[in-house]
PDB file of C-alpha atoms in Angstrom:
ATOM      1  CA  MET R   1      14.666 -25.434 -39.383  1.00 50.00           C
ATOM      2  CA  PRO R   2      11.325 -24.609 -37.800  1.00 51.00           C
ATOM      3  CA  SER R   3      10.746 -24.631 -33.945  1.00 56.00           C
ATOM      4  CA  THR R   4       9.148 -27.916 -32.812  1.00 59.00           C
ATOM      5  CA  PRO R   5       5.827 -27.110 -30.455  1.00 57.00           C
ATOM      6  CA  VAL R   6       7.879 -28.529 -27.234  1.00 57.00           C
ATOM      7  CA  GLU R   7      10.633 -25.838 -27.879  1.00 55.00           C
ATOM      8  CA  VAL R   8       8.030 -22.999 -28.590  1.00 54.00           C
ATOM      9  CA  ASP R   9       6.413 -24.018 -25.207  1.00 66.00           C
ATOM     10  CA  ALA R  10       9.551 -23.759 -23.415  1.00 77.00           C
ATOM     11  CA  ALA R  11      10.262 -20.594 -24.499  1.00 79.00           C
ATOM     12  CA  VAL R  12       6.921 -19.162 -23.909  1.00 78.00           C
ATOM     13  CA  VAL R  13       7.181 -20.307 -20.396  1.00 79.00           C
ATOM     14  CA  LEU R  14      10.743 -18.887 -19.943  1.00 85.00           C
ATOM     15  CA  LEU R  15       9.622 -15.661 -20.955  1.00 84.00           C
ATOM     16  CA  GLY R  16       6.206 -15.860 -18.855  1.00 82.00           C
ATOM     17  CA  ALA R  17       8.637 -16.626 -15.857  1.00 84.00           C
ATOM     18  CA  SER R  18      10.907 -13.553 -16.492  1.00 89.00           C
ATOM     19  CA  VAL R  19       8.118 -11.345 -16.992  1.00 90.00           C
ATOM     20  CA  THR R  20       6.631 -12.618 -13.591  1.00 90.00           C
ATOM     21  CA  ALA R  21      10.293 -12.019 -11.838  1.00 92.00           C
ATOM     22  CA  ILE R  22      10.345  -8.473 -13.462  1.00 93.00           C
ATOM     23  CA  THR R  23       6.830  -7.539 -12.437  1.00 93.00           C
ATOM     24  CA  HIS R  24       6.851  -9.225  -8.895  1.00 95.00           C
ATOM     25  CA  PRO R  25       7.871  -6.163  -7.032  1.00 94.00           C
ATOM     26  CA  LEU R  26       4.841  -4.139  -8.333  1.00 94.00           C
ATOM     27  CA  LEU R  27       2.522  -6.799  -7.573  1.00 95.00           C
ATOM     28  CA  TYR R  28       4.187  -7.222  -3.960  1.00 96.00           C
ATOM     29  CA  VAL R  29       3.216  -3.402  -3.386  1.00 96.00           C
ATOM     30  CA  LYS R  30      -0.213  -4.141  -4.875  1.00 96.00           C
ATOM     31  CA  LEU R  31      -0.952  -6.796  -2.415  1.00 96.00           C
ATOM     32  CA  LEU R  32       0.439  -5.201   0.620  1.00 96.00           C
ATOM     33  CA  ILE R  33      -2.016  -1.999  -0.409  1.00 95.00           C
ATOM     34  CA  GLN R  34      -4.936  -4.732  -0.928  1.00 95.00           C
ATOM     35  CA  VAL R  35      -4.613  -5.981   2.677  1.00 95.00           C
ATOM     36  CA  GLY R  36      -4.836  -2.469   4.072  1.00 92.00           C
ATOM     37  CA  HIS R  37      -1.048  -1.839   4.848  1.00 93.00           C
ATOM     38  CA  GLU R  38       0.156   1.764   5.066  1.00 92.00           C
ATOM     39  CA  PRO R  39       3.211   2.248   6.794  1.00 92.00           C
ATOM     40  CA  LEU R  40       4.010   5.339   5.086  1.00 91.00           C
ATOM     41  CA  PRO R  41       2.043   9.000   6.116  1.00 91.00           C
ATOM     42  CA  PRO R  42       0.224  10.648   3.421  1.00 90.00           C
ATOM     43  CA  ALA R  43       1.508  13.797   1.799  1.00 86.00           C
ATOM     44  CA  VAL R  44      -0.508  16.932   1.168  1.00 85.00           C
ATOM     45  CA  GLY R  45      -1.499  17.356  -2.701  1.00 81.00           C
ATOM     46  CA  THR R  46      -4.349  19.068  -4.648  1.00 78.00           C
ATOM     47  CA  THR R  47      -6.690  17.820  -7.439  1.00 74.00           C
ATOM     48  CA  MET R  48      -6.628  18.665 -10.932  1.00 75.00           C
ATOM     49  CA  PHE R  49      -9.266  21.572  -9.668  1.00 78.00           C
ATOM     50  CA  GLY R  50      -6.856  23.109  -7.044  1.00 76.00           C
ATOM     51  CA  ARG R  51      -8.633  21.407  -4.109  1.00 83.00           C
ATOM     52  CA  PRO R  52      -6.023  20.194  -1.508  1.00 85.00           C
ATOM     53  CA  VAL R  53      -6.149  16.337  -0.801  1.00 85.00           C
ATOM     54  CA  LEU R  54      -4.085  13.808   1.097  1.00 87.00           C
ATOM     55  CA  TYR R  55      -2.359  11.203  -1.060  1.00 89.00           C
ATOM     56  CA  LEU R  56      -0.959   8.091  -0.019  1.00 91.00           C
ATOM     57  CA  PRO R  57       2.392   6.986  -1.151  1.00 90.00           C
ATOM     58  CA  GLY R  58       2.598   5.593  -4.865  1.00 91.00           C
ATOM     59  CA  LEU R  59       3.992   2.778  -5.983  1.00 93.00           C
ATOM     60  CA  PHE R  60       7.693   4.010  -6.088  1.00 93.00           C
ATOM     61  CA  SER R  61       7.587   5.336  -2.506  1.00 93.00           C
ATOM     62  CA  TYR R  62       6.139   2.374  -1.301  1.00 95.00           C
ATOM     63  CA  ALA R  63       8.618  -0.289  -2.977  1.00 94.00           C
ATOM     64  CA  GLN R  64      11.620   2.158  -1.869  1.00 95.00           C
ATOM     65  CA  TYR R  65      10.337   1.682   1.805  1.00 95.00           C
ATOM     66  CA  ILE R  66      10.283  -2.183   1.416  1.00 95.00           C
ATOM     67  CA  LEU R  67      13.761  -2.012  -0.196  1.00 94.00           C
ATOM     68  CA  LYS R  68      14.736   0.200   2.977  1.00 94.00           C
ATOM     69  CA  VAL R  69      13.403  -2.527   5.324  1.00 94.00           C
ATOM     70  CA  ASP R  70      14.086  -5.698   3.680  1.00 92.00           C
ATOM     71  CA  GLY R  71      16.833  -4.909   1.040  1.00 91.00           C
ATOM     72  CA  LYS R  72      16.686  -5.752  -2.751  1.00 89.00           C
ATOM     73  CA  VAL R  73      15.909  -9.428  -1.750  1.00 89.00           C
ATOM     74  CA  GLY R  74      12.968  -8.318   0.180  1.00 90.00           C
ATOM     75  CA  LEU R  75      11.183  -7.155  -2.844  1.00 92.00           C
ATOM     76  CA  PHE R  76      10.978 -10.526  -4.211  1.00 94.00           C
ATOM     77  CA  ARG R  77       9.257 -12.281  -1.480  1.00 93.00           C
ATOM     78  CA  GLY R  78       6.961 -15.014  -2.429  1.00 93.00           C
ATOM     79  CA  LEU R  79       8.313 -14.983  -5.938  1.00 94.00           C
ATOM     80  CA  SER R  80       8.875 -19.062  -6.324  1.00 93.00           C
ATOM     81  CA  PRO R  81       5.157 -20.048  -5.954  1.00 94.00           C
ATOM     82  CA  ARG R  82       4.243 -17.161  -8.426  1.00 94.00           C
ATOM     83  CA  ILE R  83       6.685 -18.668 -10.919  1.00 93.00           C
ATOM     84  CA  VAL R  84       5.144 -22.012 -10.582  1.00 92.00           C
ATOM     85  CA  SER R  85       1.804 -20.625 -10.794  1.00 91.00           C
ATOM     86  CA  SER R  86       2.632 -18.603 -14.081  1.00 88.00           C
ATOM     87  CA  THR R  87       4.248 -21.806 -15.605  1.00 88.00           C
ATOM     88  CA  ILE R  88       0.866 -23.926 -15.015  1.00 87.00           C
ATOM     89  CA  SER R  89      -1.146 -20.889 -16.449  1.00 84.00           C
ATOM     90  CA  THR R  90       1.246 -20.424 -19.321  1.00 82.00           C
ATOM     91  CA  VAL R  91       0.878 -23.869 -20.430  1.00 80.00           C
ATOM     92  CA  ALA R  92      -2.951 -24.157 -19.863  1.00 75.00           C
ATOM     93  CA  ARG R  93      -3.297 -20.679 -22.072  1.00 74.00           C
ATOM     94  CA  GLY R  94      -1.033 -22.656 -24.744  1.00 72.00           C
ATOM     95  CA  LYS R  95      -3.251 -25.451 -25.051  1.00 70.00           C
ATOM     96  CA  ILE R  96      -6.409 -23.244 -25.095  1.00 67.00           C
ATOM     97  CA  LYS R  97      -4.917 -20.972 -27.878  1.00 68.00           C
ATOM     98  CA  ARG R  98      -3.963 -24.364 -30.189  1.00 69.00           C
ATOM     99  CA  ARG R  99      -7.429 -25.379 -29.560  1.00 65.00           C
ATOM    100  CA  GLU R 100      -8.735 -22.069 -30.623  1.00 61.00           C
ATOM    101  CA  LEU R 101      -6.511 -22.323 -33.877  1.00 62.00           C
ATOM    102  CA  GLN R 102      -7.536 -25.630 -34.502  1.00 63.00           C
ATOM    103  CA  SER R 103     -11.362 -24.683 -34.400  1.00 60.00           C
ATOM    104  CA  LYS R 104     -10.826 -21.893 -36.915  1.00 58.00           C
ATOM    105  CA  LYS R 105      -9.337 -24.158 -39.127  1.00 55.00           C
ATOM    106  CA  ASP R 106     -12.298 -26.617 -39.033  1.00 54.00           C
ATOM    107  CA  GLU R 107     -14.941 -24.006 -39.293  1.00 53.00           C
ATOM    108  CA  HIS R 108     -14.560 -20.532 -40.520  1.00 54.00           C
ATOM    109  CA  GLN R 109     -18.108 -19.323 -39.806  1.00 59.00           C
ATOM    110  CA  ASN R 110     -18.502 -16.776 -36.753  1.00 64.00           C
ATOM    111  CA  THR R 111     -21.567 -17.921 -35.398  1.00 82.00           C
ATOM    112  CA  PHE R 112     -23.049 -17.266 -31.804  1.00 82.00           C
ATOM    113  CA  ARG R 113     -23.274 -21.129 -31.346  1.00 86.00           C
ATOM    114  CA  LYS R 114     -19.343 -21.409 -32.156  1.00 86.00           C
ATOM    115  CA  LEU R 115     -18.628 -18.624 -29.606  1.00 86.00           C
ATOM    116  CA  VAL R 116     -20.506 -20.388 -26.928  1.00 90.00           C
ATOM    117  CA  GLN R 117     -18.810 -23.690 -27.216  1.00 88.00           C
ATOM    118  CA  GLU R 118     -15.421 -22.323 -27.581  1.00 86.00           C
ATOM    119  CA  THR R 119     -15.962 -20.152 -24.471  1.00 89.00           C
ATOM    120  CA  SER R 120     -17.358 -23.061 -22.527  1.00 91.00           C
ATOM    121  CA  HIS R 121     -14.426 -25.089 -23.410  1.00 87.00           C
ATOM    122  CA  GLU R 122     -12.000 -22.247 -22.505  1.00 87.00           C
ATOM    123  CA  MET R 123     -14.056 -21.691 -19.175  1.00 91.00           C
ATOM    124  CA  ILE R 124     -13.283 -25.576 -18.240  1.00 90.00           C
ATOM    125  CA  PHE R 125      -9.544 -25.089 -18.887  1.00 87.00           C
ATOM    126  CA  GLN R 126      -9.147 -21.929 -16.979  1.00 88.00           C
ATOM    127  CA  CYS R 127     -11.143 -23.129 -14.055  1.00 92.00           C
ATOM    128  CA  LEU R 128      -8.933 -26.708 -14.242  1.00 91.00           C
ATOM    129  CA  SER R 129      -5.662 -24.223 -14.674  1.00 90.00           C
ATOM    130  CA  ARG R 130      -7.332 -22.167 -11.253  1.00 93.00           C
ATOM    131  CA  VAL R 131      -7.459 -25.426  -9.280  1.00 94.00           C
ATOM    132  CA  ALA R 132      -3.908 -26.041 -10.131  1.00 93.00           C
ATOM    133  CA  THR R 133      -2.431 -22.769  -9.513  1.00 94.00           C
ATOM    134  CA  HIS R 134      -4.499 -21.520  -6.584  1.00 96.00           C
ATOM    135  CA  PRO R 135      -2.814 -23.083  -3.738  1.00 96.00           C
ATOM    136  CA  PHE R 136       0.532 -21.525  -5.138  1.00 96.00           C
ATOM    137  CA  HIS R 137      -1.250 -18.286  -5.217  1.00 96.00           C
ATOM    138  CA  VAL R 138      -1.963 -18.706  -1.554  1.00 97.00           C
ATOM    139  CA  ILE R 139       1.450 -19.662  -0.512  1.00 97.00           C
ATOM    140  CA  SER R 140       2.766 -16.438  -2.193  1.00 96.00           C
ATOM    141  CA  VAL R 141       0.222 -14.152  -0.689  1.00 96.00           C
ATOM    142  CA  ARG R 142       1.222 -15.169   2.840  1.00 97.00           C
ATOM    143  CA  CYS R 143       4.901 -15.269   2.065  1.00 96.00           C
ATOM    144  CA  MET R 144       4.537 -11.630   1.002  1.00 96.00           C
ATOM    145  CA  ALA R 145       1.767 -10.678   3.768  1.00 96.00           C
ATOM    146  CA  GLN R 146       4.690 -11.576   6.202  1.00 95.00           C
ATOM    147  CA  PHE R 147       6.126  -8.350   5.752  1.00 95.00           C
ATOM    148  CA  ILE R 148       3.532  -6.925   7.603  1.00 95.00           C
ATOM    149  CA  GLY R 149       3.868  -8.598  11.129  1.00 93.00           C
ATOM    150  CA  ARG R 150       7.610  -9.612  10.523  1.00 93.00           C
ATOM    151  CA  GLU R 151       6.920 -13.146  10.691  1.00 93.00           C
ATOM    152  CA  THR R 152       8.810 -15.835   9.122  1.00 91.00           C
ATOM    153  CA  GLU R 153       6.247 -18.964   9.199  1.00 92.00           C
ATOM    154  CA  TYR R 154       6.230 -19.236   5.328  1.00 92.00           C
ATOM    155  CA  SER R 155       9.230 -19.586   3.528  1.00 87.00           C
ATOM    156  CA  GLY R 156       9.773 -22.506   0.421  1.00 87.00           C
ATOM    157  CA  VAL R 157       6.824 -23.792  -1.731  1.00 92.00           C
ATOM    158  CA  PHE R 158       6.808 -27.305  -0.563  1.00 93.00           C
ATOM    159  CA  SER R 159       7.561 -26.466   3.206  1.00 94.00           C
ATOM    160  CA  CYS R 160       4.645 -23.759   3.178  1.00 95.00           C
ATOM    161  CA  MET R 161       2.398 -26.429   1.423  1.00 94.00           C
ATOM    162  CA  VAL R 162       2.889 -28.983   4.120  1.00 95.00           C
ATOM    163  CA  LYS R 163       2.583 -26.539   6.993  1.00 95.00           C
ATOM    164  CA  ILE R 164      -1.089 -25.363   5.515  1.00 96.00           C
ATOM    165  CA  LEU R 165      -2.197 -28.899   4.940  1.00 95.00           C
ATOM    166  CA  LYS R 166      -1.000 -30.185   8.503  1.00 95.00           C
ATOM    167  CA  GLU R 167      -2.763 -26.869  10.027  1.00 94.00           C
ATOM    168  CA  GLU R 168      -5.694 -26.366   8.072  1.00 94.00           C
ATOM    169  CA  GLY R 169      -6.387 -28.941   5.636  1.00 94.00           C
ATOM    170  CA  LEU R 170      -6.931 -29.077   1.943  1.00 95.00           C
ATOM    171  CA  SER R 171      -9.356 -25.840   2.272  1.00 94.00           C
ATOM    172  CA  GLY R 172      -6.409 -23.813   3.577  1.00 95.00           C
ATOM    173  CA  LEU R 173      -4.794 -24.038   0.425  1.00 96.00           C
ATOM    174  CA  TYR R 174      -7.971 -23.228  -1.558  1.00 96.00           C
ATOM    175  CA  SER R 175      -8.627 -19.842   0.713  1.00 96.00           C
ATOM    176  CA  GLY R 176     -10.326 -17.403  -1.752  1.00 95.00           C
ATOM    177  CA  PHE R 177     -10.729 -20.012  -4.467  1.00 97.00           C
ATOM    178  CA  VAL R 178     -14.415 -19.108  -4.921  1.00 97.00           C
ATOM    179  CA  PRO R 179     -14.213 -15.384  -5.663  1.00 97.00           C
ATOM    180  CA  HIS R 180     -11.189 -16.159  -7.938  1.00 95.00           C
ATOM    181  CA  VAL R 181     -12.633 -18.501 -10.055  1.00 96.00           C
ATOM    182  CA  LEU R 182     -15.724 -16.560 -10.029  1.00 96.00           C
ATOM    183  CA  GLY R 183     -13.896 -13.309 -11.198  1.00 95.00           C
ATOM    184  CA  ASP R 184     -12.264 -15.591 -13.991  1.00 93.00           C
ATOM    185  CA  VAL R 185     -15.440 -16.838 -15.426  1.00 94.00           C
ATOM    186  CA  LEU R 186     -17.011 -13.702 -15.267  1.00 94.00           C
ATOM    187  CA  PHE R 187     -14.406 -11.920 -17.089  1.00 92.00           C
ATOM    188  CA  LEU R 188     -14.002 -14.750 -19.800  1.00 91.00           C
ATOM    189  CA  TRP R 189     -17.513 -14.552 -20.631  1.00 91.00           C
ATOM    190  CA  CYS R 190     -18.555 -10.941 -20.501  1.00 89.00           C
ATOM    191  CA  CYS R 191     -15.105 -10.490 -22.576  1.00 87.00           C
ATOM    192  CA  ASN R 192     -16.181 -12.908 -25.391  1.00 85.00           C
ATOM    193  CA  LEU R 193     -19.743 -12.083 -25.656  1.00 87.00           C
ATOM    194  CA  LEU R 194     -19.116  -8.055 -25.922  1.00 84.00           C
ATOM    195  CA  GLY R 195     -16.325  -8.616 -28.369  1.00 80.00           C
ATOM    196  CA  TYR R 196     -18.684 -10.862 -30.340  1.00 81.00           C
ATOM    197  CA  PHE R 197     -21.621  -8.533 -30.398  1.00 80.00           C
ATOM    198  CA  ILE R 198     -19.259  -5.549 -30.895  1.00 77.00           C
ATOM    199  CA  ASN R 199     -17.453  -7.296 -33.875  1.00 73.00           C
ATOM    200  CA  THR R 200     -20.688  -8.715 -35.391  1.00 75.00           C
ATOM    201  CA  TYR R 201     -22.942  -5.558 -35.174  1.00 70.00           C
ATOM    202  CA  ALA R 202     -21.022  -2.762 -34.119  1.00 61.00           C
ATOM    203  CA  ALA R 203     -18.214  -3.349 -36.858  1.00 56.00           C
ATOM    204  CA  ASP R 204     -19.420  -4.567 -39.812  1.00 57.00           C
ATOM    205  CA  ASP R 205     -17.789  -5.262 -43.165  1.00 54.00           C
ATOM    206  CA  SER R 206     -19.138  -1.767 -44.776  1.00 54.00           C
ATOM    207  CA  PHE R 207     -17.327   0.173 -42.039  1.00 53.00           C
ATOM    208  CA  SER R 208     -13.677   0.783 -43.843  1.00 50.00           C
ATOM    209  CA  GLN R 209     -12.087   0.677 -40.378  1.00 55.00           C
ATOM    210  CA  ALA R 210     -13.891  -2.584 -39.431  1.00 53.00           C
ATOM    211  CA  SER R 211     -10.823  -4.862 -39.226  1.00 57.00           C
ATOM    212  CA  THR R 212      -8.997  -2.224 -37.165  1.00 60.00           C
ATOM    213  CA  ILE R 213     -11.469  -2.038 -34.579  1.00 61.00           C
ATOM    214  CA  ARG R 214     -11.958  -5.961 -34.434  1.00 58.00           C
ATOM    215  CA  SER R 215      -8.257  -6.226 -33.831  1.00 61.00           C
ATOM    216  CA  TYR R 216      -8.569  -4.029 -30.661  1.00 68.00           C
ATOM    217  CA  THR R 217     -12.092  -4.719 -29.390  1.00 66.00           C
ATOM    218  CA  LYS R 218     -10.895  -7.731 -27.188  1.00 66.00           C
ATOM    219  CA  PHE R 219      -7.803  -5.865 -25.678  1.00 70.00           C
ATOM    220  CA  VAL R 220      -9.923  -2.817 -24.767  1.00 71.00           C
ATOM    221  CA  MET R 221     -12.783  -5.074 -23.331  1.00 72.00           C
ATOM    222  CA  GLY R 222     -10.203  -6.798 -21.169  1.00 73.00           C
ATOM    223  CA  ILE R 223      -8.743  -3.616 -19.473  1.00 78.00           C
ATOM    224  CA  SER R 224     -12.649  -2.517 -18.931  1.00 78.00           C
ATOM    225  CA  LEU R 225     -13.547  -5.570 -17.404  1.00 83.00           C
ATOM    226  CA  SER R 226     -10.948  -6.327 -15.383  1.00 86.00           C
ATOM    227  CA  VAL R 227     -11.732  -2.970 -13.398  1.00 88.00           C
ATOM    228  CA  LEU R 228     -15.428  -4.480 -13.077  1.00 88.00           C
ATOM    229  CA  THR R 229     -14.097  -7.776 -11.975  1.00 92.00           C
ATOM    230  CA  TYR R 230     -11.259  -6.364  -9.291  1.00 95.00           C
ATOM    231  CA  PRO R 231     -13.556  -6.964  -6.619  1.00 96.00           C
ATOM    232  CA  PHE R 232     -13.261 -10.475  -6.674  1.00 97.00           C
ATOM    233  CA  THR R 233      -9.539 -10.747  -6.710  1.00 95.00           C
ATOM    234  CA  LEU R 234      -9.218  -8.357  -3.903  1.00 97.00           C
ATOM    235  CA  VAL R 235     -11.523 -10.768  -1.854  1.00 97.00           C
ATOM    236  CA  ALA R 236      -9.614 -13.607  -2.989  1.00 97.00           C
ATOM    237  CA  VAL R 237      -6.294 -11.768  -1.824  1.00 97.00           C
ATOM    238  CA  VAL R 238      -8.012 -11.024   1.578  1.00 97.00           C
ATOM    239  CA  MET R 239      -9.710 -14.531   2.144  1.00 97.00           C
ATOM    240  CA  ALA R 240      -5.865 -16.314   1.378  1.00 96.00           C
ATOM    241  CA  VAL R 241      -4.642 -14.389   4.240  1.00 96.00           C
ATOM    242  CA  ASN R 242      -7.440 -14.215   6.474  1.00 96.00           C
ATOM    243  CA  ASN R 243      -7.322 -15.981  10.007  1.00 93.00           C
ATOM    244  CA  CYS R 244      -4.137 -17.805   9.160  1.00 93.00           C
ATOM    245  CA  GLY R 245      -1.966 -16.644  11.855  1.00 92.00           C
ATOM    246  CA  LEU R 246      -0.212 -13.920  10.299  1.00 95.00           C
ATOM    247  CA  ALA R 247      -0.980 -10.297  11.544  1.00 94.00           C
ATOM    248  CA  ALA R 248      -1.909  -9.236   8.147  1.00 94.00           C
ATOM    249  CA  GLY R 249      -5.147 -11.439   8.449  1.00 93.00           C
ATOM    250  CA  LEU R 250      -6.120 -11.084  11.946  1.00 93.00           C
ATOM    251  CA  PRO R 251      -8.231  -8.458  13.989  1.00 92.00           C
ATOM    252  CA  PRO R 252      -7.843  -5.607  14.117  1.00 90.00           C
ATOM    253  CA  ARG R 253      -6.853  -5.148  10.763  1.00 90.00           C
ATOM    254  CA  PHE R 254      -9.604  -7.659   9.597  1.00 92.00           C
ATOM    255  CA  PRO R 255     -12.203  -9.721  11.533  1.00 94.00           C
ATOM    256  CA  VAL R 256     -12.322 -13.264  10.830  1.00 95.00           C
ATOM    257  CA  PHE R 257     -14.656 -13.802   7.933  1.00 96.00           C
ATOM    258  CA  LYS R 258     -17.243 -16.724   7.860  1.00 94.00           C
ATOM    259  CA  SER R 259     -17.151 -16.681   4.301  1.00 95.00           C
ATOM    260  CA  TRP R 260     -16.034 -14.773   1.081  1.00 96.00           C
ATOM    261  CA  LEU R 261     -19.446 -13.241   1.018  1.00 97.00           C
ATOM    262  CA  HIS R 262     -18.864 -11.854   4.480  1.00 97.00           C
ATOM    263  CA  CYS R 263     -15.523 -10.328   3.375  1.00 97.00           C
ATOM    264  CA  TRP R 264     -17.285  -8.879   0.312  1.00 97.00           C
ATOM    265  CA  ASN R 265     -19.862  -7.135   2.711  1.00 97.00           C
ATOM    266  CA  HIS R 266     -17.232  -5.797   4.978  1.00 96.00           C
ATOM    267  CA  LEU R 267     -15.255  -4.369   2.313  1.00 96.00           C
ATOM    268  CA  SER R 268     -17.975  -2.991   0.622  1.00 95.00           C
ATOM    269  CA  ALA R 269     -19.452  -1.330   3.981  1.00 95.00           C
ATOM    270  CA  GLU R 270     -15.944   0.182   4.239  1.00 92.00           C
ATOM    271  CA  GLY R 271     -15.885   1.482   0.652  1.00 91.00           C
ATOM    272  CA  GLN R 272     -12.867  -0.499   0.121  1.00 93.00           C
ATOM    273  CA  LEU R 273     -13.927  -3.108  -2.652  1.00 94.00           C
ATOM    274  CA  PHE R 274     -11.420  -1.353  -5.286  1.00 94.00           C
ATOM    275  CA  ARG R 275      -8.622  -0.783  -2.646  1.00 93.00           C
ATOM    276  CA  GLY R 276      -5.376  -1.606  -4.478  1.00 92.00           C
ATOM    277  CA  SER R 277      -6.832  -1.146  -7.830  1.00 91.00           C
ATOM    278  CA  ARG R 278      -4.614   2.213  -8.416  1.00 89.00           C
ATOM    279  CA  LEU R 279      -0.566   2.608  -7.519  1.00 90.00           C
ATOM    280  CA  PHE R 280      -0.582   6.086  -8.161  1.00 89.00           C
ATOM    281  CA  PHE R 281      -2.523   9.286  -6.896  1.00 86.00           C
ATOM    282  CA  ARG R 282      -4.162   7.154  -4.173  1.00 89.00           C
ATOM    283  CA  ARG R 283      -6.350   9.325  -2.380  1.00 85.00           C
ATOM    284  CA  ALA R 284      -6.414   8.953   1.185  1.00 83.00           C
ATOM    285  CA  PRO R 285     -10.172   9.032   2.746  1.00 72.00           C
ATOM    286  CA  VAL R 286      -9.726  12.266   4.550  1.00 59.00           C
ATOM    287  CA  THR R 287     -10.125  15.554   2.502  1.00 44.00           C
ATOM    288  CA  LEU R 288      -8.221  18.446   3.602  1.00 42.00           C
ATOM    289  CA  PRO R 289     -10.134  21.711   4.210  1.00 46.00           C
ATOM    290  CA  LEU R 290      -9.759  24.464   1.671  1.00 40.00           C
ATOM    291  CA  SER R 291      -7.693  26.626   4.180  1.00 39.00           C
ATOM    292  CA  VAL R 292      -4.917  24.140   4.556  1.00 38.00           C
ATOM    293  CA  GLU R 293      -1.455  25.656   3.525  1.00 40.00           C
ATOM    294  CA  ASP R 294       1.819  23.668   2.619  1.00 36.00           C
TER     295      ASP R 294
END
């Protein structure tokens, strides 16, 4: 007996929530690095050319530190709001996917006009999804960022939401929303447009491996463009915690930013727009002299 759409959606949501839970410690470490928390000293290492450098602790060393301070449960700070956000996003993506499949049935032509229409519809769904999920993103970020100052102000999804609404108003729940949604939109359009032009003009049907190239184009574009749009994600995270009363978002760690552009310019001036994009072989800003010995 074939599965119903509701059963399929439920299975996908459950799978998404499971993946979110499993990968949460990784995102937790990444977030602490994004807000500039470096509790462990760098270690001496060498580049591939043999030049001595200082390497900051990687994912596993950082996770072990959190484990030592907070125990196993501590690795899952902020998980509940992330699962809520993941569930909403999964449902929204499912609707987008069904719309795309229906569109392919209705029209087989792969025209540029059709691409623009589909991408526009996808953008609207994605923006609406971000509107619904961003408050949970803010709550999750603040729950995790409490590790830095050892605060206990944020715990529980609904109590956090009430606290933010009471102290900061609706704008507090949407701290960092603009760079987050701009990054989403930029990624979506660039990925779809580049994929279309490559599939249409670079991988024409006369080439024997054209179908293989087309199947991997969007995946490769996604990886490449995620690097280019990363600063938007970083700024969204920093703005979500900035000036909210937690040590992670207050001076001297960060100034109180007037806007997300102020935050962007500050990180750019410090050469930190890609902070947290790497979890291994993270080089400290100071390079050791060649005469340094282990």
